[in-house]
Coordinates of C-alpha atoms and ligand atoms in Angstrom, one line a residue:
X1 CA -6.2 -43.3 -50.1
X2 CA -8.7 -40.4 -49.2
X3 CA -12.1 -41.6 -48.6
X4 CA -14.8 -39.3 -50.6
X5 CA -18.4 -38.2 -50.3
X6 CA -20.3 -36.9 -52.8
X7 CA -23.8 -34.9 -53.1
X8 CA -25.8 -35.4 -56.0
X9 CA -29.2 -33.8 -57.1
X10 CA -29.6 -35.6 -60.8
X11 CA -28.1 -38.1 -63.6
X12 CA -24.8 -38.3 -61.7
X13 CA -22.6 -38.4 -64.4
X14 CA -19.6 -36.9 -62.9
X15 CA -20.2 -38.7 -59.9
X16 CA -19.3 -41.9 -62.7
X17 CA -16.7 -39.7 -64.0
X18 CA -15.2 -40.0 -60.3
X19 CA -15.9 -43.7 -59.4
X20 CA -14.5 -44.6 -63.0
X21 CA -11.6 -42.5 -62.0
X22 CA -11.1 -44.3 -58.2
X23 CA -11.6 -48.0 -59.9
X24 CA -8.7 -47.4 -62.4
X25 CA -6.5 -46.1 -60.0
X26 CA -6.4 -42.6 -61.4
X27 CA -6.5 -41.0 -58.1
X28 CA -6.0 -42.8 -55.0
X29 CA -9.2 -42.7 -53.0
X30 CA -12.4 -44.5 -52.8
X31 CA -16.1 -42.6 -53.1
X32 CA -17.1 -44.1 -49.7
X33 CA -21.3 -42.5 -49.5
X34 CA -23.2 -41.0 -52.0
X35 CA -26.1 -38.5 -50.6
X36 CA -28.9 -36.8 -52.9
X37 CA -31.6 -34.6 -51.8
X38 CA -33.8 -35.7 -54.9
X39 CA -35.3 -38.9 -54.5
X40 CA -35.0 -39.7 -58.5
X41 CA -31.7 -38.6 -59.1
X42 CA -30.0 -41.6 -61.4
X43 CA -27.0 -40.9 -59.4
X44 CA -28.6 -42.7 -57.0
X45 CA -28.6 -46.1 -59.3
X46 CA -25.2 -45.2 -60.4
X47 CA -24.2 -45.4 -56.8
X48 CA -25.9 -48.4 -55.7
X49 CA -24.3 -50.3 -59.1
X50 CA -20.8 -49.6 -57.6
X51 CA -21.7 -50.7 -54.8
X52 CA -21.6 -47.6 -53.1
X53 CA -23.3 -46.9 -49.9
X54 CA -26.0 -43.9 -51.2
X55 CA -28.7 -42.2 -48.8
X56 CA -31.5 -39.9 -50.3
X57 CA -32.0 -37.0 -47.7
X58 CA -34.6 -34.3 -48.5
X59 CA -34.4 -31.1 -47.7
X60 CA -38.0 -30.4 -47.8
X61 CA -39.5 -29.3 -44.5
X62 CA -36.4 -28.5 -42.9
X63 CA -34.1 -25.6 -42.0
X64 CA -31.0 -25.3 -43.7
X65 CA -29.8 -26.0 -40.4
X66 CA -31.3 -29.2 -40.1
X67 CA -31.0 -30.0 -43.5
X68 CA -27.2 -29.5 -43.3
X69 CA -26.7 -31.7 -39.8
X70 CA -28.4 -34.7 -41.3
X71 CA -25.9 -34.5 -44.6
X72 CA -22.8 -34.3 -42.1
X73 CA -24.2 -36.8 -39.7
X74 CA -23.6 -39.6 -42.5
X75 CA -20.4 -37.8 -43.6
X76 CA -18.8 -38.0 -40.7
X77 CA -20.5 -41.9 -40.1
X78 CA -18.3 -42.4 -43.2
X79 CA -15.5 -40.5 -42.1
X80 CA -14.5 -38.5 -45.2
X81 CA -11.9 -36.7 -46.2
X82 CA -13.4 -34.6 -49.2
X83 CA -16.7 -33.9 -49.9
X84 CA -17.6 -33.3 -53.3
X85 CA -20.4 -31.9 -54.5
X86 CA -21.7 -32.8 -58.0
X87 CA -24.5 -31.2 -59.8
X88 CA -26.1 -30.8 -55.9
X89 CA -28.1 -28.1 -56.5
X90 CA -28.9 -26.6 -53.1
X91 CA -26.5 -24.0 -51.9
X92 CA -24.6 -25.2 -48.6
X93 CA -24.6 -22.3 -45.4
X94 CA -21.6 -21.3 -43.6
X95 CA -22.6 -23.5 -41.2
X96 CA -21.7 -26.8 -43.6
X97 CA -19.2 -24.5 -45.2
X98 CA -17.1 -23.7 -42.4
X99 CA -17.0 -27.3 -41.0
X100 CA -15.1 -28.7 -44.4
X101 CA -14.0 -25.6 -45.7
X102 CA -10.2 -26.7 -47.6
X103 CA -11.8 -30.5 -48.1
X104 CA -15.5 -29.2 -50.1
X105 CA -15.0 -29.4 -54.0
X106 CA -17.7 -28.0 -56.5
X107 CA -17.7 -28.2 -60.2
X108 CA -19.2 -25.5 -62.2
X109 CA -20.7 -25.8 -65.8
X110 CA -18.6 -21.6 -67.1
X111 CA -15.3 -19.8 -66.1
X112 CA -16.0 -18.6 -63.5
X113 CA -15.7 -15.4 -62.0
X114 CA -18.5 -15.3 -65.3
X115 CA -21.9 -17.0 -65.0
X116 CA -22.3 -17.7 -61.3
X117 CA -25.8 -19.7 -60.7
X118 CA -27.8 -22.1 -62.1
X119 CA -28.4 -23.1 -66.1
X120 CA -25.3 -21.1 -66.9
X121 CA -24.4 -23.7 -70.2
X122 CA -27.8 -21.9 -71.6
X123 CA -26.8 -18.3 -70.1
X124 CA -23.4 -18.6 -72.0
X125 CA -25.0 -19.9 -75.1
X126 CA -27.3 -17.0 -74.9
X127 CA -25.1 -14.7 -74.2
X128 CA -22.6 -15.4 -77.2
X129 CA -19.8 -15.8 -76.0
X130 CA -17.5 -18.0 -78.4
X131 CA -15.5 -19.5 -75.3
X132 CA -17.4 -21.7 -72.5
X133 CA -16.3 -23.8 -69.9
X134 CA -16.0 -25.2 -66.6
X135 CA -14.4 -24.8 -63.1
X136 CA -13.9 -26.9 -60.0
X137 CA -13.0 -24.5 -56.8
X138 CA -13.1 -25.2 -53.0
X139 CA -16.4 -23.8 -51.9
X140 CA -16.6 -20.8 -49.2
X141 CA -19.3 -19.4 -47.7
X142 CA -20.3 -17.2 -51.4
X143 CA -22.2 -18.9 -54.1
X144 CA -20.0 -20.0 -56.9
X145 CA -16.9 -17.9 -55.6
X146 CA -14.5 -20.1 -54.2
X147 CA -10.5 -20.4 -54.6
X148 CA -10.0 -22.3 -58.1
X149 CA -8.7 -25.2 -58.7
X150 CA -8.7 -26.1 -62.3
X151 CA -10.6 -25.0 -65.6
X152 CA -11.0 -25.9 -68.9
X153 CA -12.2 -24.0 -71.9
X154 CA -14.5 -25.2 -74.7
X155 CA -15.0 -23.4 -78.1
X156 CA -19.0 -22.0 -78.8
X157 CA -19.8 -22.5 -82.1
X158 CA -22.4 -20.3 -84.4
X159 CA -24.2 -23.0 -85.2
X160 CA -24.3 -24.5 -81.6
X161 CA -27.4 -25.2 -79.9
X162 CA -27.7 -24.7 -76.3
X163 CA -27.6 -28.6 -75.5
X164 CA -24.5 -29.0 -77.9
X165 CA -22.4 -26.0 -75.9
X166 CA -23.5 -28.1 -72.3
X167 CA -22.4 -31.5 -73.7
X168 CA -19.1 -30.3 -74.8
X169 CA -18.7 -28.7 -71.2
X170 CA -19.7 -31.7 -69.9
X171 CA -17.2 -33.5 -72.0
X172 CA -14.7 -31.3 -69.8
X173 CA -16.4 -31.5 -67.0
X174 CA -15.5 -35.1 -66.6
X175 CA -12.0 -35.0 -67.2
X176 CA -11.2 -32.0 -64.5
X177 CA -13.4 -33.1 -61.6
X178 CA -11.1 -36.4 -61.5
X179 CA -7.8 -34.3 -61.8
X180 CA -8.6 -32.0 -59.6
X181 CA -9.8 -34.9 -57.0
X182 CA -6.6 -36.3 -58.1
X183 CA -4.4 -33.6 -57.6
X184 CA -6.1 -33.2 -53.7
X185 CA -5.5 -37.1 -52.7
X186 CA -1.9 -36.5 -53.8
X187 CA -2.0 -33.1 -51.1
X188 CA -0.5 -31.2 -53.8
X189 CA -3.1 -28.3 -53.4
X190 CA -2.4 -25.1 -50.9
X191 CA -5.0 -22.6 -50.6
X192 CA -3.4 -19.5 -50.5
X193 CA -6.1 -16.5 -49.6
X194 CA -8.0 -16.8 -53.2
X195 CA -5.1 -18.4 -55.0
X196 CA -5.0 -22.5 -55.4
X197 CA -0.9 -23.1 -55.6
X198 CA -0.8 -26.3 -57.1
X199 CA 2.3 -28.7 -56.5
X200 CA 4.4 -29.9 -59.5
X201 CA 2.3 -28.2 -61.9
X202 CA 2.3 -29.1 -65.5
X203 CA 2.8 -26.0 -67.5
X204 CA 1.3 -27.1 -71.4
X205 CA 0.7 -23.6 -72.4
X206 CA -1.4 -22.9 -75.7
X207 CA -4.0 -21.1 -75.8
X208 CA -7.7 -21.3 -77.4
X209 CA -9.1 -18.8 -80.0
X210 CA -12.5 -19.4 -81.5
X211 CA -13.1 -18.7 -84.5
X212 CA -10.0 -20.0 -85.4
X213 CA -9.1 -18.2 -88.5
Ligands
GAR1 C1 -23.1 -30.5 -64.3 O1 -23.0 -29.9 -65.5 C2 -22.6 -29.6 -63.2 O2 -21.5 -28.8 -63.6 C3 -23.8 -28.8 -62.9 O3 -24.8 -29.7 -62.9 C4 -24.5 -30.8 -63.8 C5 -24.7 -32.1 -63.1 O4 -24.5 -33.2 -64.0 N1 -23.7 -28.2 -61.6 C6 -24.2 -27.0 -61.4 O5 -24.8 -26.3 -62.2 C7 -24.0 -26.5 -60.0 N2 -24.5 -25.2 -59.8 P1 -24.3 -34.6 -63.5 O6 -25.4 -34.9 -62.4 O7 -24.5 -35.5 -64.7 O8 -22.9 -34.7 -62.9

């Protein structure tokens, strides 16, 4: 059973997505502190209805430094083994980075290498393309560039509006953060250089093509 904080910034809802998926047994570990540097992030309640230990730490007025050491102060108070970061929208220095470098987890609204940055579900919209998606990767000391972990592609439709395009990468969203969570309690990832080798490795195939015909 690995014991796992997550950072928030907002609504929190894979942070649900990964309670929901601790509670059923789905993978073996318990989200033992929830941190957000917004004070109104619904995460928050979402946390304190699971009875979850949550702390709101600002980063206003402090160094990144500082910032950082008051985040891992509680972390380590709650002894994790993974932190997870979930829709926490402040980028993390080497410092932090270094210190849980093979046990930090981000999720990503695109495929990455593509759409690094913020309000990428929009930027992809805009852009055209007709696949979207989403990506959780260990994070290293680059923004967005971490080894992979898992993605999953969503079809863009013409007649798609922006908010349609995030919801159905949300939809994703919710199902890989838990597997790849999942797939870390059961120590059946190895980081090799860039590469994520993955233990016992389902291989589905298909493929996606949108349009379809
Ligand atoms: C999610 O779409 C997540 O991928 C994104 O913020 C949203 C948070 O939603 N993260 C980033 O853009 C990180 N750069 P949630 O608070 O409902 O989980």
């Amino acid at each position: 059973m690995i014991r796992i904080g997550v950072l928030i910034s907002g609504s929190g809802t894979n942070l649900q997505a990964i309670i929901d998926a601790c509670n059923s047994g789905y993978i073996d570990g318990k989200v033992v502190v929830v941190i957000s540097n917004k004070e109104d992030a619904y995460g928050r309640v979402r946390a304190r209805k699971a009875g979850i230990p949550e702390y709101y730490i600002s980063h206003r007025g402090k160094s990144r430094e500082e910032f950082e050491d008051e985040l891992i102060e509680v972390l380590e108070k709650y002894e994790v083994d993974l932190v997870a970061l979930a829709g926490f929208m402040r980028i993390l220095s080497p410092h932090f980075v270094r210190r849980y470098y093979g046990r930090l987890m981000n999720i990503h609204p695109a495929l990455l290498p593509a759409f690094p940055g913020i309000n990428v579900q929009e930027k992809q919209w805009e852009y055209g393309v007709k696949i979207a998606g989403c990506t959780v990767h260990f994070v290293d000391e680059g923004t967005d560039t971490g080894p992979i972990i898992i993605q999953a592609a969503v079809p863009v439709y013409s007649d798609d509006t922006a908010e349609d395009v995030r919801l159905r990468i949300l939809e994703q969203e919710h199902k890989i953060y838990p597997l790849a969570i999942k797939l870390f309690a059961e120590g059946r990832l190895t980081i090799e250089g860039r590469r994520v080798i993955i233990q016992g490795e389902k291989k589905k195939g298909g493929f996606l093509m949108n349009p379809s015909e």
